[in-house]
XYZ file of C-alpha atoms in Angstrom:
514
model
C 78.292 74.481 123.732
C 81.738 73.669 122.332
C 80.477 70.178 121.140
C 77.532 71.612 119.216
C 79.752 74.401 117.773
C 82.129 71.772 116.481
C 79.159 69.881 114.898
C 78.088 73.021 113.149
C 81.695 73.630 111.768
C 81.857 70.035 110.515
C 78.337 70.435 108.901
C 79.396 73.698 107.179
C 82.719 72.184 106.122
C 80.865 69.148 104.540
C 78.220 71.456 102.932
C 80.930 73.463 101.077
C 83.350 70.567 100.513
C 86.067 71.941 102.707
C 86.578 68.448 104.000
C 87.449 67.193 100.562
C 89.566 70.291 99.822
C 91.736 69.620 102.843
C 92.012 65.864 102.411
C 93.088 66.355 98.791
C 96.335 67.689 100.150
C 97.240 64.496 102.036
C 98.904 61.255 100.713
C 97.887 59.133 103.664
C 96.176 55.945 102.300
C 93.419 55.822 104.953
C 92.583 59.472 104.346
C 92.418 58.872 100.585
C 89.910 56.091 101.177
C 87.891 58.334 103.450
C 87.792 61.016 100.811
C 86.276 58.667 98.273
C 83.528 57.895 100.670
C 82.847 61.472 101.470
C 82.742 62.471 97.850
C 79.794 60.200 97.180
C 76.643 62.164 96.239
C 78.282 65.484 96.124
C 79.202 67.827 93.300
C 80.448 71.432 93.453
C 80.120 73.892 90.511
C 81.792 76.753 92.087
C 85.476 77.179 92.718
C 87.334 76.049 95.981
C 88.125 79.759 96.761
C 84.495 80.788 96.670
C 83.407 77.666 98.628
C 85.954 78.616 101.384
C 84.709 82.200 101.487
C 80.979 81.019 101.721
C 81.785 78.549 104.448
C 83.683 81.304 106.507
C 80.712 83.721 106.117
C 78.240 80.844 107.232
C 80.423 80.324 110.409
C 80.153 83.857 111.514
C 82.256 86.998 112.343
C 85.202 85.415 114.073
C 85.766 83.022 111.162
C 85.205 85.987 108.665
C 87.999 87.651 110.399
C 90.247 84.694 110.320
C 89.670 84.563 106.536
C 90.606 88.218 106.264
C 93.962 87.401 108.037
C 94.519 84.512 105.766
C 93.908 86.860 102.814
C 97.168 88.505 103.746
C 99.260 85.287 103.803
C 100.247 85.134 100.150
C 103.250 83.101 101.407
C 100.843 80.311 102.510
C 97.649 80.505 100.619
C 97.193 79.757 96.864
C 96.403 82.789 94.675
C 92.814 81.792 93.633
C 91.937 81.398 97.361
C 93.434 84.838 98.194
C 91.356 86.545 95.493
C 88.128 85.184 97.110
C 89.217 85.678 100.701
C 89.913 89.418 99.907
C 86.124 89.800 99.299
C 85.186 88.958 102.844
C 83.500 91.788 104.705
C 82.716 91.820 108.483
C 79.745 94.178 108.339
C 77.099 92.829 110.737
C 73.892 94.136 112.102
C 74.251 96.618 115.004
C 73.541 95.399 118.570
C 70.828 96.999 120.715
C 71.296 100.753 121.365
C 70.200 100.375 125.020
C 72.950 97.712 125.510
C 75.598 100.185 123.977
C 74.435 102.972 126.428
C 74.616 100.569 129.352
C 78.180 99.475 128.411
C 79.240 103.158 128.085
C 77.701 104.118 131.570
C 79.264 101.111 133.236
C 82.741 101.621 131.817
C 82.787 105.428 132.274
C 80.926 105.422 135.590
C 78.524 108.228 134.669
C 75.000 108.541 133.147
C 75.077 109.166 129.460
C 73.514 112.608 129.813
C 76.434 113.529 132.119
C 79.034 112.360 129.727
C 77.697 113.853 126.458
C 75.704 116.869 125.498
C 74.261 114.774 122.727
C 74.555 111.096 121.914
C 73.021 109.439 118.880
C 71.802 105.963 119.887
C 71.752 104.768 116.181
C 75.149 103.666 115.317
C 76.851 105.064 112.205
C 78.962 101.918 111.596
C 78.849 98.353 112.807
C 81.429 95.591 112.503
C 82.061 92.133 114.095
C 83.907 93.475 117.130
C 82.406 96.983 117.812
C 80.064 99.679 116.626
C 80.396 103.460 116.439
C 78.081 106.238 117.589
C 78.158 109.916 116.912
C 78.166 112.202 120.010
C 79.000 115.774 121.084
C 80.792 116.778 124.313
C 79.794 119.692 126.398
C 82.355 121.883 125.091
C 80.961 121.427 121.517
C 83.557 118.859 120.396
C 82.089 116.373 117.855
C 83.302 112.768 118.808
C 82.972 109.196 117.630
C 82.244 106.727 120.409
C 83.383 103.071 119.601
C 81.763 100.498 121.785
C 82.824 96.832 121.985
C 80.205 94.164 121.374
C 78.968 92.545 124.579
C 80.155 88.851 125.264
C 82.805 88.930 122.589
C 85.546 87.537 124.799
C 83.634 84.299 125.452
C 82.666 83.822 121.802
C 86.212 84.391 120.657
C 87.795 82.008 123.246
C 85.437 79.188 122.171
C 86.006 79.643 118.418
C 89.790 80.033 118.876
C 89.958 76.857 120.873
C 88.235 74.943 118.030
C 90.504 76.736 115.384
C 93.580 75.698 117.378
C 92.310 72.008 117.411
C 91.592 72.137 113.555
C 95.075 73.693 112.927
C 96.799 70.644 114.717
C 94.962 68.208 112.587
C 95.764 70.189 109.307
C 99.541 70.297 110.307
C 99.363 66.639 111.036
C 97.420 65.294 107.994
C 98.605 67.620 105.205
C 101.726 66.792 103.231
C 102.666 70.543 103.313
C 101.321 71.045 106.820
C 104.515 71.983 108.462
C 105.441 74.501 105.802
C 102.009 76.050 106.032
C 102.435 76.476 109.896
C 98.643 76.438 110.526
C 99.200 76.452 114.407
C 101.543 79.525 114.129
C 98.886 81.301 111.873
C 96.062 80.693 114.454
C 98.316 81.847 117.282
C 99.083 85.113 115.362
C 95.325 85.537 114.841
C 94.711 84.925 118.582
C 97.024 87.724 119.507
C 95.566 90.036 116.759
C 91.864 89.381 118.025
C 92.705 89.843 121.671
C 94.411 93.250 121.001
C 91.206 94.237 119.109
C 89.151 93.355 122.277
C 91.063 96.008 124.405
C 90.110 99.419 122.945
C 92.762 101.084 125.243
C 95.321 99.387 122.935
C 93.728 100.853 119.830
C 93.474 104.327 121.494
C 97.113 104.211 122.337
C 97.983 103.166 118.791
C 95.983 106.188 117.680
C 97.595 108.576 120.110
C 101.171 107.303 119.020
C 100.473 107.780 115.332
C 99.000 111.246 115.869
C 102.147 112.194 117.916
C 104.369 110.845 115.079
C 102.741 113.121 112.514
C 102.176 116.138 114.682
C 105.465 117.794 113.520
C 106.259 120.771 111.294
C 108.074 118.481 108.714
C 105.009 116.226 108.298
C 102.373 119.033 108.383
C 99.640 118.437 105.921
C 100.315 114.714 105.202
C 97.575 113.179 107.334
C 95.121 113.920 110.118
C 94.845 111.559 113.036
C 91.983 112.028 115.416
C 92.669 113.258 118.937
C 91.870 110.596 121.727
C 89.438 111.782 124.388
C 91.042 109.835 127.331
C 88.457 110.955 129.808
C 85.861 109.028 127.725
C 87.904 105.978 126.941
C 88.277 102.530 128.531
C 88.765 98.918 127.507
C 85.335 98.681 126.037
C 84.775 102.317 125.039
C 87.038 104.407 122.769
C 86.134 108.108 122.195
C 87.931 110.105 119.616
C 87.614 113.367 117.617
C 85.012 113.139 114.920
C 86.586 113.267 111.401
C 84.713 114.205 108.173
C 86.001 113.077 104.905
C 85.385 111.191 101.658
C 86.597 107.499 101.231
C 89.578 107.341 98.876
C 87.516 104.901 96.623
C 85.093 107.785 95.726
C 87.420 109.174 93.113
C 84.623 111.002 91.112
C 83.528 112.987 94.271
C 87.245 113.863 94.863
C 87.746 114.989 91.253
C 84.575 117.095 91.303
C 85.716 118.682 94.481
C 89.100 119.720 92.773
C 91.318 117.464 94.803
C 94.768 116.964 93.108
C 94.628 113.153 92.681
C 98.310 112.806 91.616
C 99.638 114.750 94.564
C 97.248 112.744 96.770
C 98.621 109.463 95.444
C 102.283 110.518 95.837
C 101.557 111.660 99.505
C 100.072 108.294 100.153
C 103.256 106.602 99.201
C 105.242 109.106 101.373
C 103.073 108.505 104.349
C 103.476 104.748 104.054
C 107.301 104.858 103.835
C 107.526 107.623 106.487
C 105.564 105.330 108.917
C 107.704 102.276 108.000
C 111.194 103.517 107.762
C 111.350 106.571 109.942
C 108.984 105.572 112.708
C 108.931 101.784 112.451
C 105.282 102.020 113.488
C 102.538 101.886 110.870
C 98.833 101.828 110.183
C 98.352 98.306 108.992
C 94.678 98.534 107.706
C 94.869 101.205 105.132
C 91.899 100.236 103.114
C 89.328 102.854 101.691
C 86.938 102.479 104.639
C 89.746 103.562 107.053
C 91.448 106.233 104.917
C 89.430 109.370 104.052
C 90.247 112.678 102.269
C 89.214 115.965 103.873
C 87.251 118.458 101.822
C 87.167 120.993 104.658
C 88.633 124.293 103.532
C 91.264 124.343 106.367
C 92.555 120.901 105.556
C 91.599 120.439 101.916
C 93.089 117.353 100.322
C 94.628 115.985 103.357
C 94.343 112.227 104.241
C 92.347 111.277 107.322
C 93.211 108.022 109.201
C 90.716 105.959 111.044
C 90.618 102.671 112.960
C 93.810 101.772 114.709
C 93.078 98.162 115.886
C 95.880 96.821 113.606
C 99.229 98.412 113.539
C 102.696 97.044 112.739
C 106.102 97.699 114.154
C 109.586 97.092 112.998
C 112.933 97.023 114.791
C 115.961 99.007 113.703
C 117.396 95.943 112.119
C 114.238 95.397 110.156
C 114.131 98.950 108.899
C 117.775 99.086 107.768
C 117.491 95.757 106.178
C 114.280 96.558 104.256
C 115.541 99.889 103.101
C 118.623 98.276 101.682
C 116.464 95.642 99.897
C 114.083 98.344 98.472
C 117.117 100.350 97.209
C 118.666 97.337 95.694
C 115.407 96.521 93.846
C 115.025 100.060 92.657
C 118.578 100.004 91.374
C 118.012 96.534 89.889
C 120.925 95.173 91.986
C 119.632 91.738 92.293
C 122.959 90.384 93.413
C 122.688 92.677 96.406
C 119.211 91.420 97.195
C 120.335 87.822 97.115
C 123.394 88.564 99.262
C 121.121 90.424 101.928
C 118.812 87.451 102.106
C 121.776 85.050 102.678
C 123.519 87.359 105.102
C 120.286 87.824 107.214
C 119.797 84.076 107.529
C 116.387 84.254 105.660
C 117.687 81.515 103.380
C 119.981 78.576 104.145
C 123.687 79.498 104.206
C 124.471 77.018 101.451
C 122.187 78.835 98.962
C 123.992 79.747 95.738
C 124.065 83.465 95.540
C 123.971 83.516 91.716
C 120.898 81.194 91.586
C 118.877 83.355 94.044
C 119.902 86.420 92.056
C 118.682 84.952 88.785
C 115.348 83.931 90.349
C 114.764 87.395 91.764
C 115.732 88.992 88.523
C 113.196 86.898 86.666
C 110.428 88.012 88.952
C 111.171 91.751 89.088
C 112.772 92.737 85.845
C 109.519 92.673 83.645
C 107.773 95.210 85.933
C 110.236 98.076 85.748
C 109.388 101.224 83.803
C 105.765 100.405 83.920
C 103.078 102.705 85.456
C 101.268 101.500 88.436
C 98.213 100.763 86.388
C 100.174 98.002 84.581
C 101.892 96.691 87.700
C 100.202 94.358 90.234
C 102.263 94.230 93.396
C 100.050 91.251 94.323
C 101.353 89.335 91.260
C 104.899 90.478 91.935
C 104.691 89.305 95.734
C 103.042 86.129 94.680
C 105.901 85.237 92.217
C 108.419 86.300 94.908
C 106.648 83.941 97.448
C 106.685 81.063 94.982
C 110.490 81.755 94.464
C 110.957 81.855 98.251
C 109.398 78.389 98.603
C 111.825 77.036 96.086
C 114.754 78.495 98.049
C 113.287 77.710 101.516
C 113.042 81.381 102.461
C 111.989 81.848 106.026
C 109.019 84.291 106.048
C 109.373 86.851 108.801
C 106.160 87.272 110.868
C 106.897 90.934 111.389
C 106.788 91.602 107.672
C 103.369 89.937 107.028
C 101.367 93.092 107.999
C 103.782 95.219 106.083
C 103.124 93.122 102.974
C 99.397 93.557 103.505
C 99.751 97.351 103.985
C 101.858 97.732 100.822
C 98.968 95.972 98.859
C 96.545 98.437 100.389
C 98.634 101.459 99.311
C 98.981 99.942 95.896
C 95.125 99.735 95.659
C 94.549 103.347 96.804
C 97.214 104.534 94.450
C 95.620 102.847 91.507
C 92.187 104.207 92.370
C 93.384 107.710 92.794
C 95.994 108.029 89.996
C 96.611 104.920 87.820
C 99.713 106.468 86.112
C 101.533 106.838 89.532
C 105.107 105.497 89.239
C 105.564 103.803 92.597
C 109.289 103.259 92.005
C 110.073 106.848 91.166
C 107.988 108.194 93.991
C 109.553 105.911 96.722
C 113.203 105.868 95.590
C 114.133 109.446 96.435
C 112.545 109.059 99.815
C 114.529 105.927 100.519
C 117.782 107.359 99.226
C 117.254 110.412 101.504
C 116.455 108.208 104.499
C 119.497 106.029 103.893
C 121.813 109.050 103.754
C 120.400 110.450 106.830
C 120.851 107.219 108.677
C 124.221 106.155 107.289
C 125.786 109.516 106.316
C 127.524 112.006 108.502
C 124.347 113.479 109.933
C 123.115 110.139 110.870
C 126.397 109.376 112.521
C 126.203 112.512 114.705
C 122.573 111.920 115.597
C 123.340 108.332 116.659
C 126.247 109.598 118.878
C 123.771 112.175 120.457
C 121.404 109.433 121.246
C 124.049 107.278 122.804
C 125.831 110.130 124.679
C 123.778 109.969 127.819
C 124.529 106.116 128.246
C 128.190 106.778 127.696
C 128.319 109.458 130.277
C 127.460 106.855 132.933
C 129.635 104.133 131.463
C 132.884 105.877 130.660
C 134.023 106.818 134.227
C 133.249 103.342 135.431
C 135.014 101.610 132.384
C 138.539 101.071 133.936
C 137.006 99.589 137.075
C 134.628 97.331 135.135
C 137.615 96.128 132.906
C 139.772 95.401 136.063
C 136.902 93.589 137.700
C 136.184 91.415 134.863
C 139.837 90.507 134.247
C 140.569 89.891 137.931
C 137.295 87.983 138.665
C 138.019 84.359 139.660
C 141.758 84.886 139.005
C 140.987 85.265 135.252
C 143.754 87.777 134.912
C 146.341 85.349 136.325
C 145.005 82.502 134.162
C 145.175 84.579 131.138
C 148.715 85.721 131.844
C 149.857 82.111 132.482
C 148.277 80.994 129.125
C 149.746 83.897 127.213
C 153.144 83.376 128.852
C 153.234 79.840 127.588
C 152.344 81.028 124.154
C 154.943 83.854 124.351
C 152.242 86.445 123.511
C 152.151 88.683 126.517
C 152.635 91.781 124.425
C 149.121 91.247 123.007
C 147.608 91.912 126.523
C 149.316 95.298 126.528
C 147.985 96.045 123.082
C 144.517 95.103 124.110
C 144.632 97.229 127.166
C 145.943 100.153 125.112
C 143.230 99.569 122.555
C 140.604 99.698 125.239
C 141.970 102.897 126.688
C 142.215 104.454 123.275
C 138.539 103.659 122.586
C 137.502 105.037 125.925
C 139.431 108.255 125.276
C 137.857 108.664 121.803
C 134.431 108.056 123.321
C 135.048 110.745 125.827
C 136.215 113.185 123.229
C 133.232 112.429 121.073
C 130.890 112.903 124.027
C 132.464 116.266 124.780
C 132.220 117.270 121.124
C 128.430 116.350 121.016
C 127.807 118.190 124.297
C 129.670 121.306 123.135
C 128.001 121.167 119.621
């Protein structure tokens, strides 16, 4: 089966000229000669990006999904190919309804009529990995039932194995193969696909996002469906049914009286809230997954769907990104350059003023323009071109963030073209930075750490003594310091440790009392 699948891939590659496209990036003499032979009798009128898209569509759903992932890698893929890859859709015909019911009954261990008061066997949506059915529980709750396509794991494993082999050859043959990191890209895709094949992971993502926004401060920003855990397994995901209008249907929203400017601004707020406050964000925010409610009880609120792709950021990532964003908003390009050098994203010998000048040349023309005249895609593309020049190391955890930011840009432009993204985001980031780095943030951090200090502080003198006395380290240290006539520094160090311990205890008591 794998051999015949490989033959099909090679045949499709030849039909659309992908072999010639790939070989054109190598300077190996034997490859150049082979390319001249391959080219005989073939002529292509359409662009290389269109040919790549058509080839991926011909190879089936897994390769379509791989193309969708590639469309987010503006750091690796040329702009003309990105445009075509962004057109890829993974809508596929639904699988048999009897099969869907059989999977549900097997996974949930009950007949369909015992699980649901009503179940519509005709799916309301179908994609490459799963399809969705409308149903109603016995208490009257309307639900969406997502069912994984049968046999997907075997199909994915075989295609991934071939993709990994192709990636190794690309890395070996292409001049720029190492920088493009094809093996790493395929490995990322591997993880992403396997996560999608476990609907319990998607359900837990949905539950986490719902919990994050289920607070008084965030009330009215976005609705996240409730997970019906009793009807959820690795191959079946049941959630609350949500009614809404896709954000791309602007005329319908206008006619209904939705405030599009407010909606666009809330979209930006939701994005930055997820990224900088939670470090956990919906990473597939296209119009098919983000709806707007027209119900009188939640009129004008966003509705989030499909949680197979989420991103997460560490505390370091969040702080670093926030400082970069604020530096951009304040046009402090020297600060941006310094942050990149300090973080190790560029080589340490990079000249700060050169990187500053390059970043300024990219960003300065776009300030003071409405969103309708700004393409973040173009800005990012130019930044990535600059990054290659300075050997910037692209951070994998930020790839999904870049993709999501482009989705937010697209929705903002559809809803309210004159939205000023910079003015909308800047106050939020400034407030967030003040909360994190100001007095309030300091106290909150102390409160978080206080339970750990409570257990550590009483044991600190013993731990210090044990560490210093272990394997006669104290005696060795004293002997060395005696020879250097610096014994007084030991006393200073110990006094310093005691002072820090006392200060920690005082702060701990202050927090507990406060």
